[in-house]
Amino acid sequence: MKYVFTLADYSVLKEVYILIDARISWMDKAGIKQWNVRNYWKVYPKSYYKSKVEQKQLYVLKRTDNNKVVGAIVLLETDELWNDCKEVSAYYLHNFVTDCSEKGVGSIILTFVEELAMTNRKKFIRLDCAIDNASLNTYYENQGFILCGQCVDGIYIGNKREKKL
């Protein structure tokens, strides 16, 4: 399967929303307590995604055979959960979602993000993930993201992870 990673435009937002709804449903079925119990759509309403399109911060992964969106991610250059943003050149990964039926696209997105970060002379890619989601933490560790602290945002407690480029 071949994919293209590109900045999102308004035409793909509906597909991104469908991916998010499907992932929330998957979390319910899998017994994972994250987006499904933290009022995701209240915290990140559709207007948030529209603004990320306008700010050129929302990216999507599309299949080349049918142009279907199979993943999305928001890339920021600062993040209030990290206190050294001004000193460190990094992309901060947020709102990372993939199609539940497309195996391996998360890794593909991370590879594209790494390439984009290196092109834009970033030194790190950084993210946070729920402290109580062992499988997600293991996934990111296997992708080369080292644990470098914790963060708290309301009821959310996360592990901060980074990958040096």
GROMACS .gro file of N, CA and C in nm:
model
  495
    1MET      N    1   0.084  -0.118   0.000
    1MET     CA    2   0.000   0.000   0.000
    1MET      C    3   0.088   0.124   0.000
    2LYS      N    4   0.051   0.223  -0.078
    2LYS     CA    5   0.126   0.348  -0.084
    2LYS      C    6   0.042   0.460  -0.022
    3TYR      N    7   0.115   0.554   0.038
    3TYR     CA    8   0.049   0.663   0.110
    3TYR      C    9   0.116   0.795   0.076
    4VAL      N   10   0.041   0.902   0.098
    4VAL     CA   11   0.094   1.037   0.087
    4VAL      C   12   0.059   1.111   0.216
    5PHE      N   13   0.157   1.185   0.267
    5PHE     CA   14   0.142   1.263   0.390
    5PHE      C   15   0.140   1.410   0.349
    6THR      N   16   0.035   1.481   0.384
    6THR     CA   17   0.019   1.617   0.334
    6THR      C   18  -0.055   1.705   0.433
    7LEU      N   19  -0.037   1.835   0.418
    7LEU     CA   20  -0.117   1.928   0.497
    7LEU      C   21  -0.264   1.906   0.464
    8ALA      N   22  -0.346   1.917   0.565
    8ALA     CA   23  -0.490   1.899   0.547
    8ALA      C   24  -0.553   2.028   0.495
    9ASP      N   25  -0.664   2.010   0.426
    9ASP     CA   26  -0.747   2.124   0.391
    9ASP      C   27  -0.889   2.094   0.440
   10TYR      N   28  -0.977   2.189   0.423
   10TYR     CA   29  -1.113   2.173   0.476
   10TYR      C   30  -1.185   2.051   0.421
   11SER      N   31  -1.149   2.010   0.301
   11SER     CA   32  -1.221   1.899   0.236
   11SER      C   33  -1.204   1.766   0.308
   12VAL      N   34  -1.101   1.750   0.391
   12VAL     CA   35  -1.078   1.623   0.458
   12VAL      C   36  -1.128   1.621   0.603
   13LEU      N   37  -1.176   1.733   0.652
   13LEU     CA   38  -1.214   1.740   0.793
   13LEU      C   39  -1.320   1.637   0.832
   14LYS      N   40  -1.418   1.616   0.747
   14LYS     CA   41  -1.522   1.518   0.780
   14LYS      C   42  -1.460   1.379   0.800
   15GLU      N   43  -1.365   1.343   0.714
   15GLU     CA   44  -1.298   1.213   0.728
   15GLU      C   45  -1.217   1.205   0.858
   16VAL      N   46  -1.154   1.315   0.895
   16VAL     CA   47  -1.079   1.319   1.021
   16VAL      C   48  -1.174   1.300   1.139
   17TYR      N   49  -1.287   1.367   1.136
   17TYR     CA   50  -1.386   1.352   1.243
   17TYR      C   51  -1.436   1.207   1.254
   18ILE      N   52  -1.455   1.144   1.140
   18ILE     CA   53  -1.500   1.004   1.139
   18ILE      C   54  -1.392   0.915   1.201
   19LEU      N   55  -1.264   0.940   1.169
   19LEU     CA   56  -1.155   0.863   1.229
   19LEU      C   57  -1.155   0.878   1.382
   20ILE      N   58  -1.175   0.999   1.428
   20ILE     CA   59  -1.175   1.025   1.573
   20ILE      C   60  -1.291   0.953   1.639
   21ASP      N   61  -1.410   0.963   1.581
   21ASP     CA   62  -1.526   0.893   1.638
   21ASP      C   63  -1.504   0.742   1.642
   22ALA      N   64  -1.445   0.689   1.536
   22ALA     CA   65  -1.418   0.545   1.532
   22ALA      C   66  -1.315   0.506   1.638
   23ARG      N   67  -1.215   0.590   1.658
   23ARG     CA   68  -1.113   0.559   1.758
   23ARG      C   69  -1.173   0.567   1.899
   24ILE      N   70  -1.261   0.662   1.923
   24ILE     CA   71  -1.328   0.672   2.053
   24ILE      C   72  -1.411   0.547   2.078
   25SER      N   73  -1.482   0.502   1.978
   25SER     CA   74  -1.561   0.379   1.990
   25SER      C   75  -1.471   0.259   2.017
   26TRP      N   76  -1.357   0.253   1.947
   26TRP     CA   77  -1.259   0.145   1.967
   26TRP      C   78  -1.209   0.146   2.110
   27MET      N   79  -1.181   0.264   2.165
   27MET     CA   80  -1.135   0.274   2.304
   27MET      C   81  -1.240   0.220   2.401
   28ASP      N   82  -1.366   0.250   2.375
   28ASP     CA   83  -1.474   0.196   2.458
   28ASP      C   84  -1.470   0.044   2.458
   29LYS      N   85  -1.461  -0.014   2.338
   29LYS     CA   86  -1.462  -0.160   2.325
   29LYS      C   87  -1.338  -0.224   2.383
   30ALA      N   88  -1.223  -0.154   2.374
   30ALA     CA   89  -1.096  -0.209   2.423
   30ALA      C   90  -1.076  -0.186   2.573
   31GLY      N   91  -1.166  -0.109   2.633
   31GLY     CA   92  -1.152  -0.081   2.776
   31GLY      C   93  -1.042   0.018   2.808
   32ILE      N   94  -1.004   0.098   2.708
   32ILE     CA   95  -0.902   0.201   2.728
   32ILE      C   96  -0.975   0.331   2.764
   33LYS      N   97  -0.932   0.393   2.870
   33LYS     CA   98  -0.997   0.515   2.916
   33LYS      C   99  -0.910   0.636   2.880
   34GLN      N  100  -0.939   0.693   2.766
   34GLN     CA  101  -0.868   0.812   2.720
   34GLN      C  102  -0.968   0.909   2.660
   35TRP      N  103  -0.964   0.924   2.530
   35TRP     CA  104  -1.052   1.021   2.466
   35TRP      C  105  -1.198   0.995   2.500
   36ASN      N  106  -1.233   0.870   2.513
   36ASN     CA  107  -1.372   0.831   2.535
   36ASN      C  108  -1.425   0.874   2.671
   37VAL      N  109  -1.340   0.900   2.768
   37VAL     CA  110  -1.386   0.940   2.902
   37VAL      C  111  -1.340   1.082   2.939
   38ARG      N  112  -1.274   1.148   2.849
   38ARG     CA  113  -1.221   1.281   2.880
   38ARG      C  114  -1.285   1.391   2.795
   39ASN      N  115  -1.408   1.370   2.753
   39ASN     CA  116  -1.484   1.472   2.678
   39ASN      C  117  -1.406   1.526   2.558
   40TYR      N  118  -1.357   1.435   2.477
   40TYR     CA  119  -1.270   1.473   2.366
   40TYR      C  120  -1.329   1.585   2.281
   41TRP      N  121  -1.454   1.570   2.238
   41TRP     CA  122  -1.512   1.669   2.148
   41TRP      C  123  -1.539   1.803   2.216
   42LYS      N  124  -1.546   1.803   2.347
   42LYS     CA  125  -1.559   1.930   2.419
   42LYS      C  126  -1.423   1.999   2.427
   43VAL      N  127  -1.319   1.923   2.453
   43VAL     CA  128  -1.184   1.977   2.463
   43VAL      C  129  -1.132   2.017   2.324
   44TYR      N  130  -1.159   1.934   2.224
   44TYR     CA  131  -1.114   1.958   2.086
   44TYR      C  132  -1.234   1.960   1.991
   45PRO      N  133  -1.312   2.067   1.995
   45PRO     CA  134  -1.430   2.074   1.907
   45PRO      C  135  -1.388   2.084   1.760
   46LYS      N  136  -1.485   2.068   1.674
   46LYS     CA  137  -1.455   2.073   1.530
   46LYS      C  138  -1.390   2.205   1.491
   47SER      N  139  -1.424   2.313   1.562
   47SER     CA  140  -1.361   2.443   1.532
   47SER      C  141  -1.210   2.440   1.557
   48TYR      N  142  -1.166   2.357   1.651
   48TYR     CA  143  -1.023   2.341   1.678
   48TYR      C  144  -0.953   2.288   1.552
   49TYR      N  145  -1.013   2.187   1.489
   49TYR     CA  146  -0.952   2.129   1.369
   49TYR      C  147  -0.955   2.225   1.252
   50LYS      N  148  -1.061   2.303   1.242
   50LYS     CA  149  -1.067   2.406   1.137
   50LYS      C  150  -0.954   2.506   1.156
   51SER      N  151  -0.929   2.545   1.281
   51SER     CA  152  -0.821   2.641   1.306
   51SER      C  153  -0.685   2.579   1.276
   52LYS      N  154  -0.670   2.449   1.299
   52LYS     CA  155  -0.542   2.383   1.270
   52LYS      C  156  -0.519   2.375   1.119
   53VAL      N  157  -0.626   2.364   1.041
   53VAL     CA  158  -0.612   2.372   0.895
   53VAL      C  159  -0.564   2.512   0.858
   54GLU      N  160  -0.629   2.613   0.913
   54GLU     CA  161  -0.593   2.752   0.882
   54GLU      C  162  -0.448   2.782   0.920
   55GLN      N  163  -0.403   2.727   1.032
   55GLN     CA  164  -0.268   2.752   1.081
   55GLN      C  165  -0.163   2.658   1.018
   56LYS      N  166  -0.208   2.574   0.927
   56LYS     CA  167  -0.120   2.478   0.859
   56LYS      C  168  -0.047   2.388   0.958
   57GLN      N  169  -0.126   2.333   1.052
   57GLN     CA  170  -0.072   2.244   1.155
   57GLN      C  171  -0.135   2.105   1.154
   58LEU      N  172  -0.239   2.085   1.075
   58LEU     CA  173  -0.304   1.954   1.065
   58LEU      C  174  -0.256   1.885   0.939
   59TYR      N  175  -0.205   1.763   0.958
   59TYR     CA  176  -0.157   1.680   0.848
   59TYR      C  177  -0.240   1.554   0.841
   60VAL      N  178  -0.252   1.499   0.721
   60VAL     CA  179  -0.324   1.374   0.703
   60VAL      C  180  -0.240   1.277   0.621
   61LEU      N  181  -0.266   1.150   0.646
   61LEU     CA  182  -0.209   1.043   0.565
   61LEU      C  183  -0.322   0.986   0.481
   62LYS      N  184  -0.299   0.982   0.348
   62LYS     CA  185  -0.400   0.931   0.256
   62LYS      C  186  -0.343   0.813   0.178
   63ARG      N  187  -0.431   0.717   0.152
   63ARG     CA  188  -0.394   0.608   0.061
   63ARG      C  189  -0.390   0.665  -0.080
   64THR      N  190  -0.292   0.624  -0.159
   64THR     CA  191  -0.283   0.677  -0.295
   64THR      C  192  -0.379   0.608  -0.391
   65ASP      N  193  -0.425   0.487  -0.356
   65ASP     CA  194  -0.513   0.415  -0.449
   65ASP      C  195  -0.656   0.470  -0.449
   66ASN      N  196  -0.701   0.525  -0.336
   66ASN     CA  197  -0.839   0.574  -0.331
   66ASN      C  198  -0.854   0.709  -0.263
   67ASN      N  199  -0.741   0.770  -0.223
   67ASN     CA  200  -0.739   0.903  -0.160
   67ASN      C  201  -0.808   0.906  -0.023
   68LYS      N  202  -0.830   0.790   0.036
   68LYS     CA  203  -0.895   0.783   0.167
   68LYS      C  204  -0.799   0.829   0.276
   69VAL      N  205  -0.850   0.912   0.367
   69VAL     CA  206  -0.771   0.956   0.483
   69VAL      C  207  -0.767   0.841   0.583
   70VAL      N  208  -0.645   0.797   0.620
   70VAL     CA  209  -0.629   0.686   0.713
   70VAL      C  210  -0.556   0.727   0.841
   71GLY      N  211  -0.524   0.855   0.850
   71GLY     CA  212  -0.459   0.904   0.970
   71GLY      C  213  -0.450   1.054   0.968
   72ALA      N  214  -0.434   1.112   1.088
   72ALA     CA  215  -0.419   1.256   1.100
   72ALA      C  216  -0.336   1.288   1.224
   73ILE      N  217  -0.271   1.402   1.220
   73ILE     CA  218  -0.189   1.446   1.332
   73ILE      C  219  -0.174   1.598   1.327
   74VAL      N  220  -0.168   1.658   1.444
   74VAL     CA  221  -0.141   1.801   1.456
   74VAL      C  222   0.005   1.816   1.498
   75LEU      N  223   0.078   1.900   1.423
   75LEU     CA  224   0.218   1.927   1.454
   75LEU      C  225   0.232   2.073   1.499
   76LEU      N  226   0.277   2.089   1.623
   76LEU     CA  227   0.297   2.222   1.680
   76LEU      C  228   0.446   2.247   1.699
   77GLU      N  229   0.485   2.374   1.705
   77GLU     CA  230   0.625   2.407   1.731
   77GLU      C  231   0.648   2.447   1.876
   78THR      N  232   0.543   2.460   1.954
   78THR     CA  233   0.553   2.483   2.098
   78THR      C  234   0.443   2.402   2.167
   79ASP      N  235   0.464   2.379   2.295
   79ASP     CA  236   0.367   2.303   2.373
   79ASP      C  237   0.381   2.346   2.518
   80GLU      N  238   0.273   2.394   2.575
   80GLU     CA  239   0.278   2.446   2.713
   80GLU      C  240   0.312   2.339   2.816
   81LEU      N  241   0.301   2.212   2.779
   81LEU     CA  242   0.336   2.105   2.872
   81LEU      C  243   0.488   2.084   2.882
   82TRP      N  244   0.562   2.147   2.792
   82TRP     CA  245   0.709   2.137   2.791
   82TRP      C  246   0.765   2.274   2.822
   83ASN      N  247   0.851   2.285   2.922
   83ASN     CA  248   0.897   2.417   2.965
   83ASN      C  249   1.020   2.468   2.891
   84ASP      N  250   1.071   2.395   2.795
   84ASP     CA  251   1.192   2.438   2.724
   84ASP      C  252   1.167   2.460   2.575
   85CYS      N  253   1.044   2.489   2.537
   85CYS     CA  254   1.009   2.504   2.395
   85CYS      C  255   1.091   2.612   2.324
   86LYS      N  256   1.124   2.719   2.396
   86LYS     CA  257   1.197   2.829   2.333
   86LYS      C  258   1.342   2.791   2.303
   87GLU      N  259   1.395   2.698   2.380
   87GLU     CA  260   1.534   2.658   2.362
   87GLU      C  261   1.551   2.537   2.271
   88VAL      N  262   1.446   2.460   2.253
   88VAL     CA  263   1.456   2.333   2.180
   88VAL      C  264   1.373   2.341   2.052
   89SER      N  265   1.437   2.309   1.941
   89SER     CA  266   1.367   2.306   1.813
   89SER      C  267   1.303   2.168   1.795
   90ALA      N  268   1.171   2.166   1.803
   90ALA     CA  269   1.101   2.037   1.799
   90ALA      C  270   0.963   2.051   1.737
   91TYR      N  271   0.910   1.939   1.693
   91TYR     CA  272   0.767   1.929   1.663
   91TYR      C  273   0.703   1.856   1.780
   92TYR      N  274   0.587   1.905   1.821
   92TYR     CA  275   0.508   1.844   1.929
   92TYR      C  276   0.387   1.781   1.864
   93LEU      N  277   0.374   1.651   1.881
   93LEU     CA  278   0.270   1.573   1.814
   93LEU      C  279   0.145   1.568   1.901
   94HIS      N  280   0.032   1.603   1.840
   94HIS     CA  281  -0.095   1.603   1.911
   94HIS      C  282  -0.206   1.547   1.823
   95ASN      N  283  -0.312   1.503   1.889
   95ASN     CA  284  -0.434   1.459   1.822
   95ASN      C  285  -0.404   1.355   1.714
   96PHE      N  286  -0.317   1.263   1.747
   96PHE     CA  287  -0.271   1.158   1.655
   96PHE      C  288  -0.379   1.051   1.649
   97VAL      N  289  -0.434   1.031   1.530
   97VAL     CA  290  -0.541   0.933   1.512
   97VAL      C  291  -0.517   0.855   1.384
   98THR      N  292  -0.547   0.725   1.390
   98THR     CA  293  -0.535   0.640   1.272
   98THR      C  294  -0.662   0.559   1.253
   99ASP      N  295  -0.681   0.514   1.133
   99ASP     CA  296  -0.792   0.426   1.098
   99ASP      C  297  -0.768   0.291   1.166
  100CYS      N  298  -0.865   0.247   1.244
  100CYS     CA  299  -0.853   0.121   1.318
  100CYS      C  300  -0.831   0.001   1.228
  101SER      N  301  -0.874   0.010   1.103
  101SER     CA  302  -0.864  -0.105   1.013
  101SER      C  303  -0.737  -0.103   0.927
  102GLU      N  304  -0.657   0.002   0.937
  102GLU     CA  305  -0.535   0.015   0.857
  102GLU      C  306  -0.413  -0.009   0.946
  103LYS      N  307  -0.368  -0.130   0.951
  103LYS     CA  308  -0.256  -0.167   1.036
  103LYS      C  309  -0.125  -0.102   0.989
  104GLY      N  310  -0.050  -0.051   1.083
  104GLY     CA  311   0.082   0.002   1.053
  104GLY      C  312   0.089   0.148   1.011
  105VAL      N  313  -0.026   0.214   0.997
  105VAL     CA  314  -0.020   0.352   0.949
  105VAL      C  315   0.034   0.449   1.054
  106GLY      N  316   0.024   0.415   1.181
  106GLY     CA  317   0.083   0.499   1.284
  106GLY      C  318   0.233   0.513   1.265
  107SER      N  319   0.298   0.402   1.241
  107SER     CA  320   0.444   0.405   1.216
  107SER      C  321   0.477   0.481   1.089
  108ILE      N  322   0.393   0.467   0.990
  108ILE     CA  323   0.415   0.539   0.864
  108ILE      C  324   0.405   0.689   0.887
  109ILE      N  325   0.305   0.732   0.963
  109ILE     CA  326   0.291   0.875   0.994
  109ILE      C  327   0.414   0.923   1.071
  110LEU      N  328   0.457   0.847   1.170
  110LEU     CA  329   0.574   0.888   1.248
  110LEU      C  330   0.698   0.900   1.160
  111THR      N  331   0.713   0.814   1.062
  111THR     CA  332   0.826   0.824   0.970
  111THR      C  333   0.817   0.951   0.887
  112PHE      N  334   0.699   0.982   0.838
  112PHE     CA  335   0.681   1.106   0.761
  112PHE      C  336   0.707   1.228   0.849
  113VAL      N  337   0.662   1.225   0.975
  113VAL     CA  338   0.686   1.336   1.067
  113VAL      C  339   0.835   1.355   1.091
  114GLU      N  340   0.906   1.246   1.109
  114GLU     CA  341   1.053   1.253   1.127
  114GLU      C  342   1.119   1.319   1.006
  115GLU      N  343   1.079   1.276   0.886
  115GLU     CA  344   1.137   1.333   0.764
  115GLU      C  345   1.108   1.482   0.754
  116LEU      N  346   0.984   1.521   0.785
  116LEU     CA  347   0.946   1.662   0.780
  116LEU      C  348   1.024   1.741   0.885
  117ALA      N  349   1.038   1.684   1.003
  117ALA     CA  350   1.112   1.752   1.110
  117ALA      C  351   1.258   1.772   1.070
  118MET      N  352   1.320   1.672   1.013
  118MET     CA  353   1.460   1.686   0.971
  118MET      C  354   1.473   1.789   0.858
  119THR      N  355   1.378   1.788   0.765
  119THR     CA  356   1.378   1.887   0.658
  119THR      C  357   1.371   2.028   0.715
  120ASN      N  358   1.292   2.044   0.822
  120ASN     CA  359   1.274   2.175   0.885
  120ASN      C  360   1.370   2.200   1.001
  121ARG      N  361   1.477   2.120   1.005
  121ARG     CA  362   1.587   2.136   1.102
  121ARG      C  363   1.542   2.128   1.247
  122LYS      N  364   1.445   2.043   1.275
  122LYS     CA  365   1.405   2.018   1.413
  122LYS      C  366   1.502   1.918   1.473
  123LYS      N  367   1.528   1.930   1.601
  123LYS     CA  368   1.621   1.840   1.670
  123LYS      C  369   1.548   1.723   1.736
  124PHE      N  370   1.419   1.741   1.763
  124PHE     CA  371   1.340   1.639   1.832
  124PHE      C  372   1.198   1.634   1.776
  125ILE      N  373   1.135   1.521   1.794
  125ILE     CA  374   0.989   1.514   1.787
  125ILE      C  375   0.944   1.469   1.925
  126ARG      N  376   0.842   1.535   1.975
  126ARG     CA  377   0.797   1.513   2.113
  126ARG      C  378   0.647   1.488   2.118
  127LEU      N  379   0.608   1.415   2.220
  127LEU     CA  380   0.467   1.387   2.241
  127LEU      C  381   0.444   1.354   2.387
  128ASP      N  382   0.319   1.342   2.422
  128ASP     CA  383   0.283   1.288   2.553
  128ASP      C  384   0.175   1.184   2.531
  129CYS      N  385   0.172   1.088   2.620
  129CYS     CA  386   0.068   0.985   2.613
  129CYS      C  387   0.029   0.946   2.755
  130ALA      N  388  -0.092   0.899   2.769
  130ALA     CA  389  -0.149   0.870   2.901
  130ALA      C  390  -0.058   0.776   2.979
  131ILE      N  391  -0.031   0.814   3.101
  131ILE     CA  392   0.058   0.737   3.188
  131ILE      C  393   0.004   0.596   3.213
  132ASP      N  394  -0.129   0.583   3.213
  132ASP     CA  395  -0.191   0.454   3.246
  132ASP      C  396  -0.221   0.367   3.124
  133ASN      N  397  -0.171   0.404   3.006
  133ASN     CA  398  -0.190   0.324   2.886
  133ASN      C  399  -0.057   0.254   2.854
  134ALA      N  400  -0.038   0.138   2.916
  134ALA     CA  401   0.089   0.065   2.902
  134ALA      C  402   0.120   0.029   2.757
  135SER      N  403   0.018  -0.014   2.682
  135SER     CA  404   0.046  -0.056   2.544
  135SER      C  405   0.087   0.063   2.457
  136LEU      N  406   0.028   0.178   2.478
  136LEU     CA  407   0.066   0.296   2.400
  136LEU      C  408   0.207   0.342   2.438
  137ASN      N  409   0.239   0.338   2.567
  137ASN     CA  410   0.373   0.374   2.610
  137ASN      C  411   0.477   0.279   2.551
  138THR      N  412   0.446   0.151   2.549
  138THR     CA  413   0.536   0.052   2.488
  138THR      C  414   0.551   0.078   2.339
  139TYR      N  415   0.440   0.110   2.272
  139TYR     CA  416   0.443   0.140   2.129
  139TYR      C  417   0.541   0.255   2.102
  140TYR      N  418   0.526   0.364   2.176
  140TYR     CA  419   0.614   0.479   2.152
  140TYR      C  420   0.759   0.447   2.189
  141GLU      N  421   0.779   0.370   2.293
  141GLU     CA  422   0.914   0.329   2.328
  141GLU      C  423   0.976   0.249   2.214
  142ASN      N  424   0.899   0.159   2.156
  142ASN     CA  425   0.947   0.079   2.043
  142ASN      C  426   0.972   0.163   1.918
  143GLN      N  427   0.907   0.279   1.911
  143GLN     CA  428   0.928   0.371   1.799
  143GLN      C  429   1.048   0.464   1.823
  144GLY      N  430   1.114   0.448   1.939
  144GLY     CA  431   1.234   0.526   1.967
  144GLY      C  432   1.212   0.649   2.054
  145PHE      N  433   1.094   0.664   2.112
  145PHE     CA  434   1.065   0.777   2.199
  145PHE      C  435   1.103   0.741   2.343
  146ILE      N  436   1.196   0.819   2.399
  146ILE     CA  437   1.238   0.792   2.535
  146ILE      C  438   1.154   0.872   2.635
  147LEU      N  439   1.135   0.815   2.751
  147LEU     CA  440   1.061   0.881   2.858
  147LEU      C  441   1.148   0.992   2.915
  148CYS      N  442   1.091   1.113   2.926
  148CYS     CA  443   1.171   1.225   2.977
  148CYS      C  444   1.093   1.313   3.073
  149GLY      N  445   0.988   1.258   3.134
  149GLY     CA  446   0.914   1.336   3.233
  149GLY      C  447   0.766   1.305   3.229
  150GLN      N  448   0.694   1.376   3.312
  150GLN     CA  449   0.549   1.362   3.316
  150GLN      C  450   0.486   1.499   3.307
  151CYS      N  451   0.358   1.500   3.273
  151CYS     CA  452   0.283   1.624   3.264
  151CYS      C  453   0.142   1.601   3.318
  152VAL      N  454   0.081   1.710   3.360
  152VAL     CA  455  -0.056   1.705   3.410
  152VAL      C  456  -0.135   1.815   3.340
  153ASP      N  457  -0.251   1.779   3.289
  153ASP     CA  458  -0.340   1.875   3.224
  153ASP      C  459  -0.482   1.840   3.268
  154GLY      N  460  -0.531   1.906   3.373
  154GLY     CA  461  -0.661   1.873   3.429
  154GLY      C  462  -0.656   1.734   3.490
  155ILE      N  463  -0.747   1.647   3.444
  155ILE     CA  464  -0.750   1.509   3.496
  155ILE      C  465  -0.651   1.418   3.422
  156TYR      N  466  -0.592   1.470   3.318
  156TYR     CA  467  -0.498   1.392   3.237
  156TYR      C  468  -0.359   1.394   3.299
  157ILE      N  469  -0.300   1.278   3.313
  157ILE     CA  470  -0.159   1.264   3.352
  157ILE      C  471  -0.089   1.189   3.241
  158GLY      N  472   0.017   1.248   3.189
  158GLY     CA  473   0.084   1.187   3.076
  158GLY      C  474   0.232   1.170   3.096
  159ASN      N  475   0.287   1.079   3.018
  159ASN     CA  476   0.432   1.063   3.007
  159ASN      C  477   0.479   1.146   2.890
  160LYS      N  478   0.579   1.230   2.915
  160LYS     CA  479   0.639   1.307   2.806
  160LYS      C  480   0.748   1.220   2.745
  161ARG      N  481   0.745   1.213   2.613
  161ARG     CA  482   0.843   1.131   2.540
  161ARG      C  483   0.900   1.213   2.426
  162GLU      N  484   1.025   1.186   2.393
  162GLU     CA  485   1.087   1.254   2.280
  162GLU      C  486   1.178   1.159   2.204
  163LYS      N  487   1.196   1.194   2.079
  163LYS     CA  488   1.287   1.119   1.993
  163LYS      C  489   1.385   1.218   1.932
  164LYS      N  490   1.512   1.195   1.957
  164LYS     CA  491   1.616   1.282   1.901
  164LYS      C  492   1.638   1.246   1.756
  165LEU      N  493   1.650   1.348   1.675
  165LEU     CA  494   1.669   1.327   1.530
  165LEU      C  495   1.814   1.347   1.490
   0.00000   0.00000   0.00000
